[in-house]
Amino acid sequence: MSKLSPLAGILVFLAIWELGVYLFNVPAYLMPPPTAVAKTFVQEFPKLLFHGWVTTYEMLLGYVLAVVIAIPLAIGITSSHRFDRFITPQLLFFQVVPKVAIAPLFLVWFGVGTTPKVLVAFLISFFPIVIDAAVGLRSMSSEMTDLARSMGATRWQLFARFRLPTSLPYLFSGLKVAATLSVAGAVVGEFVGADKGLGYLLLVTNSNMETALMFATIVALTVIGLVFFYVVEFLEAFLIPWHVTHRVREGSGTM
Amino acid sequence: MAAEAYIQLDDVSKVYRAKAGQVEACGEINLDIRESEFVAIVGPSGCGKTTILKMVAGLQPRSSGSITVGGRSVDRPQTDLGIVFQDAILLDWRSVLDNVMLQVDIRNLDRATYEPIARHLLELTGLKGFEHHKPFELSGGMRQRVSICRALVHDPPLLLMDEPFGALDALTREQISMDIQRVWMEKRKTALFITHSIPEAVLLADRVVVMSPRPGRIVEIIDIDLPRPRKLDSMPEKFSEYTGRIRSIFKASGVLAMD
Ligand SMILES: Nc1ncnc2c1ncn2[C@@H]1O[C@H](COP(=O)(O)OP(=O)(O)O)[C@@H](O)[C@H]1O
Ligand SMILES: [Mg+2]
């Protein structure tokens, strides 16, 4: 029952939207009814698929780049005070600079190809991963450190056997936030200058007043973002089952 | 006497330097613990019990005095021991058996040799059948039992316990006290047991060290001359004589209100 209610909520929302469009006679170029959006989605599916794949590709590259750079950086930050003091203010600086403002610069530097989009997706997903990974790597209790030291654990053992696994639940919350942001990053990159991708399609449909296709594009973007989020969540359940099981149990109240 | 002591604390003190100023946790600590002896330290919260345990384990430097374990001065984390903390501190991602075996894995000992020992300890503490459960499936008492097994699996000469029952309910505390007594009678390790429960100290220890409020000093060391195995429900008169005596020491130092 509880699994049905979000779906029911969406259906009610769509029904009100559909009815509202007819009742108030809203012109289609302003607000197409959901049925028209669905029809366009099906008709234009090959087009959406092509542009969707371009955006997905840019998003994934940017995300993977962010993961690959953010995790070692978080390890560096949490293992050396000097490195922390040196790098953290700069990270904050780059995070505060609006990504939308940097995107045109990337266009100047790297042209209209894939690179600027990947970079914006990278920049946008990078920060939450570094922050949460660092919080996770610092989350080990001092008792656990004492325990490890009483066992004669080496520095490497302390890291690999205790600190890193302890950090994973935090790391994954950062990875999930980043997953939802990275789509937006790729789209922002495409807004600035592109000849393909869902961001490009949004601009084109916008200037042509093809509002139904624009809505269909937004739906496609949402689907990509959701699917990506659930893929990361699935990975989480697979890699740190102790954490996820715990959470589910606490939530379900079957204990 | 001094030569045969396994643990020797000579005029040990600890002053923490915090931002708000210096905190003298404990001082003038003189204590000798013989091999295979079970010593309990009782004292009010904040009197430096944990600090003493950590100094003995080499996990916290002392401010003055000397500590030797097995004839050697303690100046780095000691590894020839097992520690039980107030929280079980189990690794969520390891099964019960593998949490006990963590001790073996980190020390690069032979798994095949120690796994039967781990299983035996789990059986001794009533955890048979739970070897492959994950920590989150266990109650607080069971988790603490796992951590006791982990502290013993490598057969260390010394067992340190810092309020191991602190977070448990009364019934579980009693059960685990019995488990500890059983394990200790089988292995006869030197044991330093920290608690704020007077009956638990008297139940388990050969000697009870009574401490004053912070800055902690040793007020008295009481020999507990009771036959083992000791049971809470069939204790001779002497048991309550001991607890009464410790209680009156606490009253005299203002820890317990006069009644
Ligand atoms: N790492 C620390 N830094 C500063 N003060 C500490 C630290 N650890 C303990 N203390 C202080 O030392 C005193 C004794 O602490 P502790 O040994 O934990 O007492 P107990 O275990 O008897 O409750 C307390 O007042 C406590 O606040
Ligand atoms: Mg304490």
CSV table of C-alpha atoms in Angstrom, one decimal, chain A residues 141 143-144 146-153 157 161-162 165-166 242 245-246 249, chain B residues 54 59 77-79 81 83 85 89 91-94 102-103 105-107 136 150:
chain,number,residue,atom,x,y,z
A,141,SER,CA,35.6,7.0,16.7
A,143,GLU,CA,37.9,4.2,20.6
A,144,MET,CA,38.1,2.4,17.3
A,146,ASP,CA,42.6,2.8,20.1
A,147,LEU,CA,41.3,-0.7,19.4
A,148,ALA,CA,43.3,-0.8,16.1
A,149,ARG,CA,46.5,0.5,17.8
A,150,SER,CA,46.2,-2.1,20.6
A,151,MET,CA,46.2,-4.7,17.8
A,152,GLY,CA,49.4,-3.3,16.4
A,153,ALA,CA,47.6,-2.2,13.2
A,157,GLN,CA,45.7,-1.5,8.0
A,161,ARG,CA,40.5,-2.1,7.5
A,162,PHE,CA,38.9,0.5,9.6
A,165,PRO,CA,35.0,1.0,5.4
A,166,THR,CA,33.7,3.3,8.1
A,242,TRP,CA,25.4,-3.8,6.5
A,245,THR,CA,20.0,-3.3,5.7
A,246,HIS,CA,20.3,-1.5,9.0
A,249,ARG,CA,15.2,-2.4,9.2
B,54,LYS,CA,44.8,4.1,28.6
B,59,LEU,CA,47.3,4.7,24.4
B,77,PRO,CA,50.7,1.4,22.4
B,78,GLN,CA,51.0,-2.0,23.9
B,79,THR,CA,49.9,-4.9,21.7
B,81,LEU,CA,46.9,-7.4,25.5
B,83,ILE,CA,41.0,-4.4,25.5
B,85,PHE,CA,35.8,-0.8,25.8
B,89,ILE,CA,33.1,-1.2,18.7
B,91,LEU,CA,33.0,-3.6,12.6
B,92,ASP,CA,29.5,-3.5,11.1
B,93,TRP,CA,30.7,-5.2,7.9
B,94,ARG,CA,32.1,-8.2,9.6
B,102,LEU,CA,39.8,-9.3,13.3
B,103,GLN,CA,42.4,-9.5,16.1
B,105,ASP,CA,43.9,-10.8,10.9
B,106,ILE,CA,45.4,-7.5,12.0
B,107,ARG,CA,48.2,-9.3,13.7
B,136,PHE,CA,23.4,-5.1,13.9
B,150,ARG,CA,37.9,-10.5,20.4
